[in-house]
mmCIF file of C-alpha atoms in Angstrom:
data_model
loop_
_atom_site.group_PDB
_atom_site.id
_atom_site.type_symbol
_atom_site.label_atom_id
_atom_site.label_comp_id
_atom_site.label_asym_id
_atom_site.label_seq_id
_atom_site.Cartn_x
_atom_site.Cartn_y
_atom_site.Cartn_z
ATOM 1 C CA UNK Y 50 79.109 -1.169 35.215
ATOM 2 C CA UNK Y 51 75.659 -0.461 36.606
ATOM 3 C CA UNK Y 52 75.006 -4.141 37.350
ATOM 4 C CA UNK Y 53 78.482 -4.538 38.835
ATOM 5 C CA UNK Y 54 77.747 -1.687 41.232
ATOM 6 C CA UNK Y 55 74.376 -3.252 42.046
ATOM 7 C CA UNK Y 56 76.071 -6.551 42.888
ATOM 8 C CA UNK Y 57 78.584 -4.759 45.109
ATOM 9 C CA UNK Y 58 75.898 -2.774 46.941
ATOM 10 C CA UNK Y 59 72.881 -5.105 47.075
ATOM 11 C CA UNK Y 60 72.776 -8.424 45.217
ATOM 12 C CA UNK Y 61 75.708 -9.981 47.078
ATOM 13 C CA UNK Y 62 73.554 -10.212 50.224
ATOM 14 C CA UNK Y 63 71.575 -13.000 48.522
ATOM 15 C CA UNK Y 64 74.516 -15.324 47.907
ATOM 16 C CA UNK Y 65 73.781 -18.467 49.908
ATOM 17 C CA UNK Y 66 76.539 -19.023 52.474
ATOM 18 C CA UNK Y 67 76.418 -20.689 55.852
ATOM 19 C CA UNK Y 68 77.298 -17.359 57.431
ATOM 20 C CA UNK Y 69 74.885 -14.520 56.770
ATOM 21 C CA UNK Y 70 77.897 -12.231 56.364
ATOM 22 C CA UNK Y 71 78.629 -12.346 52.631
ATOM 23 C CA UNK Y 72 80.884 -9.287 52.363
ATOM 24 C CA UNK Y 73 84.088 -11.355 52.317
ATOM 25 C CA UNK Y 74 82.922 -13.346 49.273
ATOM 26 C CA UNK Y 75 81.747 -10.136 47.584
ATOM 27 C CA UNK Y 76 85.137 -8.510 48.084
ATOM 28 C CA UNK Y 77 86.900 -11.580 46.706
ATOM 29 C CA UNK Y 78 84.663 -11.675 43.619
ATOM 30 C CA UNK Y 79 85.043 -7.940 42.999
ATOM 31 C CA UNK Y 80 88.830 -8.251 43.061
ATOM 32 C CA UNK Y 81 88.686 -11.153 40.595
ATOM 33 C CA UNK Y 82 86.568 -9.439 37.936
ATOM 34 C CA UNK Y 83 89.026 -6.543 37.640
ATOM 35 C CA UNK Y 84 92.005 -8.811 37.014
ATOM 36 C CA UNK Y 85 93.656 -9.714 33.690
ATOM 37 C CA UNK Y 86 91.181 -10.680 30.955
ATOM 38 C CA UNK Y 87 90.967 -14.468 30.559
ATOM 39 C CA UNK Y 88 88.140 -16.934 29.790
ATOM 40 C CA UNK Y 89 87.721 -17.671 33.500
ATOM 41 C CA UNK Y 90 87.531 -13.956 34.348
ATOM 42 C CA UNK Y 91 84.925 -13.453 31.612
ATOM 43 C CA UNK Y 92 82.926 -16.412 32.922
ATOM 44 C CA UNK Y 93 82.894 -14.841 36.377
ATOM 45 C CA UNK Y 94 82.080 -11.378 35.020
ATOM 46 C CA UNK Y 95 79.072 -12.542 32.981
ATOM 47 C CA UNK Y 96 77.870 -14.809 35.799
ATOM 48 C CA UNK Y 97 77.933 -11.787 38.114
ATOM 49 C CA UNK Y 98 75.964 -9.715 35.580
ATOM 50 C CA UNK Y 99 73.389 -12.500 35.179
ATOM 51 C CA UNK Y 100 72.892 -12.886 38.933
ATOM 52 C CA UNK Y 101 72.756 -9.138 39.501
ATOM 53 C CA UNK Y 102 70.240 -8.696 36.657
ATOM 54 C CA UNK Y 103 68.043 -11.511 38.007
ATOM 55 C CA UNK Y 104 68.157 -10.037 41.499
ATOM 56 C CA UNK Y 105 67.249 -6.526 40.349
ATOM 57 C CA UNK Y 106 64.838 -7.080 37.443
ATOM 58 C CA UNK Y 107 63.836 -10.742 37.406
ATOM 59 C CA UNK Y 108 64.141 -13.318 34.654
ATOM 60 C CA UNK Y 109 64.103 -11.591 31.272
ATOM 61 C CA UNK Y 110 65.937 -11.744 27.932
ATOM 62 C CA UNK Y 111 68.936 -9.664 28.995
ATOM 63 C CA UNK Y 112 69.400 -11.776 32.108
ATOM 64 C CA UNK Y 113 69.446 -14.952 30.024
ATOM 65 C CA UNK Y 114 71.909 -13.450 27.523
ATOM 66 C CA UNK Y 115 74.318 -12.780 30.382
ATOM 67 C CA UNK Y 116 73.904 -16.351 31.587
ATOM 68 C CA UNK Y 117 74.518 -17.788 28.103
ATOM 69 C CA UNK Y 118 77.674 -15.669 27.801
ATOM 70 C CA UNK Y 119 78.840 -16.927 31.199
ATOM 71 C CA UNK Y 120 78.304 -20.551 30.167
ATOM 72 C CA UNK Y 121 80.230 -20.054 26.922
ATOM 73 C CA UNK Y 122 83.173 -18.523 28.784
ATOM 74 C CA UNK Y 123 82.968 -21.215 31.463
ATOM 75 C CA UNK Y 124 83.314 -23.916 28.824
ATOM 76 C CA UNK Y 125 86.326 -22.136 27.329
ATOM 77 C CA UNK Y 126 87.988 -21.734 30.727
ATOM 78 C CA UNK Y 127 87.768 -25.385 31.845
ATOM 79 C CA UNK Y 128 91.300 -26.383 30.735
ATOM 80 C CA UNK Y 129 92.813 -23.094 31.870
ATOM 81 C CA UNK Y 130 91.192 -23.497 35.299
ATOM 82 C CA UNK Y 131 92.913 -26.840 35.870
ATOM 83 C CA UNK Y 132 96.368 -25.370 35.227
ATOM 84 C CA UNK Y 133 96.535 -22.182 37.290
ATOM 85 C CA UNK Y 134 95.464 -21.184 40.782
ATOM 86 C CA UNK Y 135 94.025 -17.771 39.842
ATOM 87 C CA UNK Y 136 92.065 -19.177 36.899
ATOM 88 C CA UNK Y 137 90.803 -22.040 39.057
ATOM 89 C CA UNK Y 138 89.523 -19.621 41.703
ATOM 90 C CA UNK Y 139 87.743 -17.502 39.067
ATOM 91 C CA UNK Y 140 86.186 -20.578 37.450
ATOM 92 C CA UNK Y 141 84.973 -21.860 40.827
ATOM 93 C CA UNK Y 142 83.510 -18.461 41.741
ATOM 94 C CA UNK Y 143 81.691 -18.349 38.379
ATOM 95 C CA UNK Y 144 80.238 -21.812 39.023
ATOM 96 C CA UNK Y 145 79.017 -20.780 42.461
ATOM 97 C CA UNK Y 146 77.400 -17.556 41.237
ATOM 98 C CA UNK Y 147 75.587 -19.551 38.536
ATOM 99 C CA UNK Y 148 74.568 -22.007 41.266
ATOM 100 C CA UNK Y 149 73.197 -19.047 43.229
ATOM 101 C CA UNK Y 150 71.417 -17.853 40.071
ATOM 102 C CA UNK Y 151 69.530 -21.160 39.781
ATOM 103 C CA UNK Y 152 68.631 -21.203 43.462
ATOM 104 C CA UNK Y 153 67.419 -17.594 43.420
ATOM 105 C CA UNK Y 154 64.984 -18.119 40.533
ATOM 106 C CA UNK Y 155 61.550 -16.785 41.593
ATOM 107 C CA UNK Y 156 59.766 -20.072 40.847
ATOM 108 C CA UNK Y 157 60.816 -23.673 41.419
ATOM 109 C CA UNK Y 158 64.448 -23.804 40.318
ATOM 110 C CA UNK Y 159 65.628 -25.948 37.414
ATOM 111 C CA UNK Y 160 67.752 -28.131 39.649
ATOM 112 C CA UNK Y 161 70.810 -27.302 37.544
ATOM 113 C CA UNK Y 162 72.484 -25.780 40.596
ATOM 114 C CA UNK Y 163 73.880 -29.227 41.399
ATOM 115 C CA UNK Y 164 75.788 -29.262 38.097
ATOM 116 C CA UNK Y 165 77.581 -26.029 38.975
ATOM 117 C CA UNK Y 166 78.501 -27.347 42.417
ATOM 118 C CA UNK Y 167 79.826 -30.518 40.820
ATOM 119 C CA UNK Y 168 81.808 -28.450 38.305
ATOM 120 C CA UNK Y 169 83.347 -26.379 41.097
ATOM 121 C CA UNK Y 170 84.310 -29.523 43.023
ATOM 122 C CA UNK Y 171 86.000 -31.022 39.966
ATOM 123 C CA UNK Y 172 88.088 -27.884 39.414
ATOM 124 C CA UNK Y 173 89.062 -27.821 43.100
ATOM 125 C CA UNK Y 174 90.259 -31.403 42.867
ATOM 126 C CA UNK Y 175 92.014 -31.073 39.495
ATOM 127 C CA UNK Y 176 93.813 -27.878 40.521
ATOM 128 C CA UNK Y 177 94.578 -29.336 43.976
ATOM 129 C CA UNK Y 178 93.249 -26.126 45.451
ATOM 130 C CA UNK Y 179 92.311 -27.922 48.662
ATOM 131 C CA UNK Y 180 96.030 -28.576 49.281
ATOM 132 C CA UNK Y 181 96.882 -24.875 49.051
ATOM 133 C CA UNK Y 182 94.561 -23.560 51.724
ATOM 134 C CA UNK Y 183 95.284 -21.415 54.702
ATOM 135 C CA UNK Y 184 92.708 -19.037 56.082
ATOM 136 C CA UNK Y 185 92.862 -16.749 53.061
ATOM 137 C CA UNK Y 186 90.596 -16.029 50.132
ATOM 138 C CA UNK Y 187 90.858 -19.477 48.544
ATOM 139 C CA UNK Y 188 89.772 -21.085 51.799
ATOM 140 C CA UNK Y 189 86.617 -18.934 51.871
ATOM 141 C CA UNK Y 190 85.862 -19.893 48.284
ATOM 142 C CA UNK Y 191 86.288 -23.611 48.926
ATOM 143 C CA UNK Y 192 84.172 -23.370 52.084
ATOM 144 C CA UNK Y 193 81.391 -21.877 49.935
ATOM 145 C CA UNK Y 194 81.546 -24.882 47.618
ATOM 146 C CA UNK Y 195 81.788 -27.266 50.569
ATOM 147 C CA UNK Y 196 78.605 -25.835 52.073
ATOM 148 C CA UNK Y 197 76.556 -26.400 48.913
ATOM 149 C CA UNK Y 198 78.163 -29.769 48.231
ATOM 150 C CA UNK Y 199 77.496 -31.033 51.747
ATOM 151 C CA UNK Y 200 73.897 -29.831 51.741
ATOM 152 C CA UNK Y 201 73.316 -31.430 48.333
ATOM 153 C CA UNK Y 202 73.796 -34.823 49.970
ATOM 154 C CA UNK Y 203 70.689 -34.270 52.067
ATOM 155 C CA UNK Y 204 68.608 -33.310 49.018
ATOM 156 C CA UNK Y 205 69.924 -36.170 46.865
ATOM 157 C CA UNK Y 206 69.405 -38.681 49.675
ATOM 158 C CA UNK Y 207 65.688 -37.865 49.822
ATOM 159 C CA UNK Y 208 64.876 -36.909 46.248
ATOM 160 C CA UNK Y 209 63.455 -39.887 44.334
ATOM 161 C CA UNK Y 210 63.781 -38.535 40.801
ATOM 162 C CA UNK Y 211 66.779 -38.765 38.499
ATOM 163 C CA UNK Y 212 68.100 -36.160 36.096
ATOM 164 C CA UNK Y 213 68.662 -37.288 32.514
ATOM 165 C CA UNK Y 214 70.629 -35.472 29.848
ATOM 166 C CA UNK Y 215 69.015 -36.000 26.453
ATOM 167 C CA UNK Y 216 71.277 -36.477 23.450
ATOM 168 C CA UNK Y 217 70.524 -36.019 19.761
ATOM 169 C CA UNK Y 218 68.727 -39.339 19.664
ATOM 170 C CA UNK Y 219 66.506 -38.315 22.600
ATOM 171 C CA UNK Y 220 67.864 -41.144 24.694
ATOM 172 C CA UNK Y 221 69.270 -40.681 28.187
ATOM 173 C CA UNK Y 222 73.031 -40.215 28.067
ATOM 174 C CA UNK Y 223 73.992 -39.439 31.634
ATOM 175 C CA UNK Y 224 72.671 -38.797 35.101
ATOM 176 C CA UNK Y 225 73.626 -36.241 37.682
ATOM 177 C CA UNK Y 226 76.418 -37.774 39.794
ATOM 178 C CA UNK Y 227 75.268 -39.203 43.091
ATOM 179 C CA UNK Y 228 77.147 -37.074 45.595
ATOM 180 C CA UNK Y 229 75.828 -39.045 48.551
ATOM 181 C CA UNK Y 230 78.314 -41.884 48.213
ATOM 182 C CA UNK Y 231 81.727 -40.365 47.592
ATOM 183 C CA UNK Y 232 83.801 -37.860 49.548
ATOM 184 C CA UNK Y 233 83.720 -34.261 48.402
ATOM 185 C CA UNK Y 234 87.353 -33.821 49.357
ATOM 186 C CA UNK Y 235 90.346 -36.064 50.056
ATOM 187 C CA UNK Y 236 90.540 -37.492 53.574
ATOM 188 C CA UNK Y 237 93.234 -34.971 54.529
ATOM 189 C CA UNK Y 238 90.908 -32.076 53.745
ATOM 190 C CA UNK Y 239 88.065 -33.690 55.706
ATOM 191 C CA UNK Y 240 90.316 -34.208 58.735
ATOM 192 C CA UNK Y 241 91.397 -30.571 58.770
ATOM 193 C CA UNK Y 242 87.806 -29.385 58.356
ATOM 194 C CA UNK Y 243 86.695 -31.369 61.388
ATOM 195 C CA UNK Y 244 88.490 -28.850 63.602
ATOM 196 C CA UNK Y 245 86.466 -25.945 62.205
ATOM 197 C CA UNK Y 246 82.957 -25.626 63.684
ATOM 198 C CA UNK Y 247 81.027 -24.763 60.518
ATOM 199 C CA UNK Y 248 82.614 -27.507 58.439
ATOM 200 C CA UNK Y 249 82.319 -30.031 61.258
ATOM 201 C CA UNK Y 250 78.542 -29.491 61.354
ATOM 202 C CA UNK Y 251 78.253 -30.031 57.593
ATOM 203 C CA UNK Y 252 80.500 -33.075 57.731
ATOM 204 C CA UNK Y 253 78.250 -34.730 60.317
ATOM 205 C CA UNK Y 254 75.134 -34.204 58.198
ATOM 206 C CA UNK Y 255 76.895 -35.727 55.173
ATOM 207 C CA UNK Y 256 77.951 -38.714 57.265
ATOM 208 C CA UNK Y 257 74.412 -39.212 58.572
ATOM 209 C CA UNK Y 258 73.058 -39.291 55.015
ATOM 210 C CA UNK Y 259 75.672 -41.931 54.154
ATOM 211 C CA UNK Y 260 74.789 -44.134 57.141
ATOM 212 C CA UNK Y 261 70.988 -43.931 57.469
ATOM 213 C CA UNK Y 262 68.903 -46.948 56.528
ATOM 214 C CA UNK Y 263 65.161 -47.166 56.107
ATOM 215 C CA UNK Y 264 63.646 -48.644 59.311
ATOM 216 C CA UNK Y 265 62.045 -51.365 57.172
ATOM 217 C CA UNK Y 266 65.511 -52.558 56.104
ATOM 218 C CA UNK Y 267 66.472 -55.657 58.175
ATOM 219 C CA UNK Y 268 70.002 -54.275 58.475
ATOM 220 C CA UNK Y 269 68.621 -51.403 60.555
ATOM 221 C CA UNK Y 270 68.123 -53.884 63.397
ATOM 222 C CA UNK Y 271 71.714 -55.089 63.404
ATOM 223 C CA UNK Y 272 74.050 -54.201 66.261
ATOM 224 C CA UNK Y 273 76.657 -52.722 63.921
ATOM 225 C CA UNK Y 274 74.137 -50.232 62.534
ATOM 226 C CA UNK Y 275 72.892 -49.239 65.986
ATOM 227 C CA UNK Y 276 76.485 -48.738 67.115
ATOM 228 C CA UNK Y 277 77.077 -46.413 64.164
ATOM 229 C CA UNK Y 278 73.977 -44.416 65.140
ATOM 230 C CA UNK Y 279 75.264 -44.102 68.701
ATOM 231 C CA UNK Y 280 78.606 -42.903 67.378
ATOM 232 C CA UNK Y 281 76.858 -40.320 65.207
ATOM 233 C CA UNK Y 282 74.774 -39.101 68.144
ATOM 234 C CA UNK Y 283 77.952 -38.688 70.176
ATOM 235 C CA UNK Y 284 79.555 -36.747 67.321
ATOM 236 C CA UNK Y 285 76.597 -34.390 67.088
ATOM 237 C CA UNK Y 286 76.623 -33.789 70.843
ATOM 238 C CA UNK Y 287 80.360 -33.063 70.825
ATOM 239 C CA UNK Y 288 80.347 -30.646 67.890
ATOM 240 C CA UNK Y 289 82.678 -27.715 68.632
ATOM 241 C CA UNK Y 290 81.243 -24.274 69.215
ATOM 242 C CA UNK Y 291 82.407 -21.124 67.482
ATOM 243 C CA UNK Y 292 83.786 -19.633 70.686
ATOM 244 C CA UNK Y 293 85.832 -22.699 71.644
ATOM 245 C CA UNK Y 294 87.284 -23.478 68.235
ATOM 246 C CA UNK Y 295 88.179 -20.173 66.659
ATOM 247 C CA UNK Y 296 91.522 -18.525 66.119
ATOM 248 C CA UNK Y 297 92.585 -14.922 65.951
ATOM 249 C CA UNK Y 298 91.811 -15.036 62.240
ATOM 250 C CA UNK Y 299 88.345 -16.451 62.870
ATOM 251 C CA UNK Y 300 86.976 -14.445 65.754
ATOM 252 C CA UNK Y 301 83.760 -15.570 67.453
ATOM 253 C CA UNK Y 302 80.689 -14.315 65.673
ATOM 254 C CA UNK Y 303 77.291 -14.189 67.366
ATOM 255 C CA UNK Y 304 75.394 -14.643 64.109
ATOM 256 C CA UNK Y 305 77.455 -17.657 63.039
ATOM 257 C CA UNK Y 306 77.230 -19.154 66.530
ATOM 258 C CA UNK Y 307 73.434 -18.837 66.405
ATOM 259 C CA UNK Y 308 73.301 -20.408 62.923
ATOM 260 C CA UNK Y 309 75.487 -23.352 63.942
ATOM 261 C CA UNK Y 310 73.416 -23.916 67.089
ATOM 262 C CA UNK Y 311 70.297 -24.024 64.891
ATOM 263 C CA UNK Y 312 71.941 -26.521 62.537
ATOM 264 C CA UNK Y 313 73.107 -28.662 65.448
ATOM 265 C CA UNK Y 314 69.581 -28.802 66.879
ATOM 266 C CA UNK Y 315 68.105 -29.634 63.467
ATOM 267 C CA UNK Y 316 70.670 -32.388 62.882
ATOM 268 C CA UNK Y 317 69.996 -33.936 66.299
ATOM 269 C CA UNK Y 318 66.259 -33.942 65.616
ATOM 270 C CA UNK Y 319 66.733 -35.270 62.082
ATOM 271 C CA UNK Y 320 68.975 -38.143 63.216
ATOM 272 C CA UNK Y 321 66.549 -39.152 65.972
ATOM 273 C CA UNK Y 322 63.510 -39.067 63.668
ATOM 274 C CA UNK Y 323 65.079 -40.558 60.540
ATOM 275 C CA UNK Y 324 66.539 -43.507 62.435
ATOM 276 C CA UNK Y 325 63.096 -44.076 64.021
ATOM 277 C CA UNK Y 326 65.076 -43.857 67.259
ATOM 278 C CA UNK Y 327 65.791 -47.560 67.828
ATOM 279 C CA UNK Y 328 67.934 -46.391 70.732
ATOM 280 C CA UNK Y 329 66.677 -44.605 73.821
ATOM 281 C CA UNK Y 330 64.581 -41.477 73.057
ATOM 282 C CA UNK Y 331 66.375 -38.149 72.906
ATOM 283 C CA UNK Y 332 65.482 -36.921 76.367
ATOM 284 C CA UNK Y 333 65.773 -33.215 75.695
ATOM 285 C CA UNK Y 334 63.938 -33.193 72.333
ATOM 286 C CA UNK Y 335 60.891 -31.275 73.585
ATOM 287 C CA UNK Y 336 62.924 -28.721 75.521
ATOM 288 C CA UNK Y 337 65.175 -28.119 72.507
ATOM 289 C CA UNK Y 338 62.182 -27.539 70.254
ATOM 290 C CA UNK Y 339 60.500 -25.278 72.807
ATOM 291 C CA UNK Y 340 63.628 -23.119 72.893
ATOM 292 C CA UNK Y 341 63.621 -22.839 69.103
ATOM 293 C CA UNK Y 342 59.904 -22.049 68.809
ATOM 294 C CA UNK Y 343 59.890 -19.589 71.701
ATOM 295 C CA UNK Y 344 63.230 -18.013 70.816
ATOM 296 C CA UNK Y 345 64.801 -17.675 67.390
ATOM 297 C CA UNK Y 346 61.745 -18.797 65.398
ATOM 298 C CA UNK Y 347 59.451 -16.367 67.192
ATOM 299 C CA UNK Y 348 61.666 -13.300 67.034
ATOM 300 C CA UNK Y 349 63.986 -13.756 64.053
ATOM 301 C CA UNK Y 350 63.853 -14.845 60.436
ATOM 302 C CA UNK Y 351 65.516 -18.018 59.207
ATOM 303 C CA UNK Y 352 66.993 -17.985 55.709
ATOM 304 C CA UNK Y 353 68.653 -21.406 55.998
ATOM 305 C CA UNK Y 354 66.295 -23.933 54.457
ATOM 306 C CA UNK Y 355 67.592 -27.142 56.097
ATOM 307 C CA UNK Y 356 67.027 -26.220 59.756
ATOM 308 C CA UNK Y 357 63.831 -24.400 58.799
ATOM 309 C CA UNK Y 358 62.445 -27.530 57.109
ATOM 310 C CA UNK Y 359 63.478 -30.012 59.802
ATOM 311 C CA UNK Y 360 62.403 -27.943 62.803
ATOM 312 C CA UNK Y 361 59.187 -26.723 61.163
ATOM 313 C CA UNK Y 362 58.123 -30.310 60.546
ATOM 314 C CA UNK Y 363 58.225 -30.884 64.319
ATOM 315 C CA UNK Y 364 55.422 -28.381 64.968
ATOM 316 C CA UNK Y 365 52.439 -30.220 66.461
ATOM 317 C CA UNK Y 366 50.016 -27.604 67.788
ATOM 318 C CA UNK Y 367 48.047 -25.043 65.803
ATOM 319 C CA UNK Y 368 49.895 -22.288 67.651
ATOM 320 C CA UNK Y 369 53.301 -23.706 66.729
ATOM 321 C CA UNK Y 370 52.303 -24.152 63.103
ATOM 322 C CA UNK Y 371 50.898 -20.644 62.875
ATOM 323 C CA UNK Y 372 54.172 -19.271 64.230
ATOM 324 C CA UNK Y 373 56.102 -21.294 61.615
ATOM 325 C CA UNK Y 374 54.017 -19.885 58.769
ATOM 326 C CA UNK Y 375 54.478 -16.410 60.222
ATOM 327 C CA UNK Y 376 58.234 -17.005 60.391
ATOM 328 C CA UNK Y 377 58.345 -18.070 56.733
ATOM 329 C CA UNK Y 378 56.361 -14.986 55.733
ATOM 330 C CA UNK Y 379 58.618 -12.674 57.762
ATOM 331 C CA UNK Y 380 61.745 -14.250 56.316
ATOM 332 C CA UNK Y 381 60.444 -14.040 52.764
ATOM 333 C CA UNK Y 382 59.730 -10.322 53.128
ATOM 334 C CA UNK Y 383 63.473 -9.814 53.357
ATOM 335 C CA UNK Y 384 64.387 -8.979 49.764
ATOM 336 C CA UNK Y 385 67.709 -10.785 50.116
ATOM 337 C CA UNK Y 386 66.103 -14.195 50.654
ATOM 338 C CA UNK Y 387 65.013 -16.395 47.780
ATOM 339 C CA UNK Y 388 61.407 -17.445 47.307
ATOM 340 C CA UNK Y 389 59.984 -19.914 49.819
ATOM 341 C CA UNK Y 390 57.015 -20.834 47.617
ATOM 342 C CA UNK Y 391 58.254 -24.417 47.322
ATOM 343 C CA UNK Y 392 59.267 -24.806 50.982
ATOM 344 C CA UNK Y 393 55.963 -23.696 52.514
ATOM 345 C CA UNK Y 394 53.839 -26.450 50.874
ATOM 346 C CA UNK Y 395 56.496 -29.030 51.751
ATOM 347 C CA UNK Y 396 56.162 -28.192 55.433
ATOM 348 C CA UNK Y 397 52.354 -28.166 55.242
ATOM 349 C CA UNK Y 398 52.346 -31.498 53.406
ATOM 350 C CA UNK Y 399 54.492 -33.016 56.156
ATOM 351 C CA UNK Y 400 52.047 -31.733 58.791
ATOM 352 C CA UNK Y 401 49.125 -33.361 56.955
ATOM 353 C CA UNK Y 402 50.886 -36.714 56.863
ATOM 354 C CA UNK Y 403 51.811 -36.338 60.509
ATOM 355 C CA UNK Y 404 48.169 -35.711 61.449
ATOM 356 C CA UNK Y 405 46.929 -38.670 59.397
ATOM 357 C CA UNK Y 406 49.277 -41.041 61.200
ATOM 358 C CA UNK Y 407 48.358 -39.528 64.576
ATOM 359 C CA UNK Y 408 44.626 -39.958 63.880
ATOM 360 C CA UNK Y 409 45.189 -43.594 62.994
ATOM 361 C CA UNK Y 410 47.449 -44.133 66.010
ATOM 362 C CA UNK Y 411 50.170 -45.383 63.651
ATOM 363 C CA UNK Y 412 53.939 -44.987 63.726
ATOM 364 C CA UNK Y 413 54.992 -42.709 60.894
ATOM 365 C CA UNK Y 414 57.941 -43.698 58.725
ATOM 366 C CA UNK Y 415 59.765 -40.367 58.937
ATOM 367 C CA UNK Y 416 62.215 -41.101 56.134
ATOM 368 C CA UNK Y 417 59.476 -42.248 53.786
ATOM 369 C CA UNK Y 418 57.366 -39.139 54.401
ATOM 370 C CA UNK Y 419 60.367 -36.811 54.117
ATOM 371 C CA UNK Y 420 61.334 -38.418 50.810
ATOM 372 C CA UNK Y 421 57.782 -38.024 49.509
ATOM 373 C CA UNK Y 422 57.689 -34.367 50.566
ATOM 374 C CA UNK Y 423 61.057 -33.484 49.024
ATOM 375 C CA UNK Y 424 60.265 -35.481 45.881
ATOM 376 C CA UNK Y 425 57.137 -33.385 45.359
ATOM 377 C CA UNK Y 426 59.581 -31.031 43.628
ATOM 378 C CA UNK Y 427 60.058 -32.183 40.049
ATOM 379 C CA UNK Y 428 63.516 -30.581 40.107
ATOM 380 C CA UNK Y 429 66.170 -31.125 42.751
ATOM 381 C CA UNK Y 430 65.604 -28.595 45.568
ATOM 382 C CA UNK Y 431 68.410 -26.886 47.444
ATOM 383 C CA UNK Y 432 68.276 -26.592 51.232
ATOM 384 C CA UNK Y 433 71.109 -24.123 51.787
#
């Protein structure tokens, strides 16, 4: 029980959620592992031990044995998880802890995190869990999956490699599903999420990744495409705030409000840059970035990789870039944040490309450079 206690007291802080407050997920997981013994409960229990062991002692033999045990139980629980709500929730939680395990690895992750997210989504759909949501525990669990699933679209949109599963004949047998071109949830679920600030932000980013075209594509000059970009810009600008769209069960939260504001700014910048701004320039771009650099980036850490990547890439001056590197270092010193060893060189590589284009007085293809930077990872990176 030592590792269980460690998860309850320390390791849970490192679970990647949109909100920095992870206590509600911890409490849900702790209640699940002390329930009736089933394959799905065992999968969750061993996944928790693996994550807790990795967090406390690093990657060693015992950690891997826990992970192997979790995978064996997860395989056994697949049918059970499709038939019952409790088993489905335990199976999904096990998938998400194993996803967190892969992301938290001290070196470049294996990229297998996407498989666990996909597995969780399939169980949600097969068990129809998304149709049984209120604001209770299951809703929090599905929101956790939705966060990782939505953010995976950004990574998959830019990452130029493909995963192959090798069979006995050493020939490719399957590829990781492309999550950029199909809805994570039924339309009804998406419509209900749109009213909730956190999910609305994620939904917009997913939609942008579905719509964006490379500026060299002739279709990017068509009126229909430009109209879609205008509609997306309007959606970003009208995103609800935490204070205006919360209920008594979801009280305003300063930390979440700050996080969503950071995401909104990053998404606005990303849309303007990635579309090469064929419309009128975003008038308040510089003032928005100045607020970020002088405010939250100067005084706080930033554990969310997507806004950190997008807004860091906008740094132009030596002073701004030095403050970004200082921010990354300060954030990384927090023991609850995963390694940023892969993110730091991505940002620096983007700056180098930016400077080369500026020296040559050329217009940089933002999408092309971003894809090259993200594809420098041989495994699929996560930007949660």
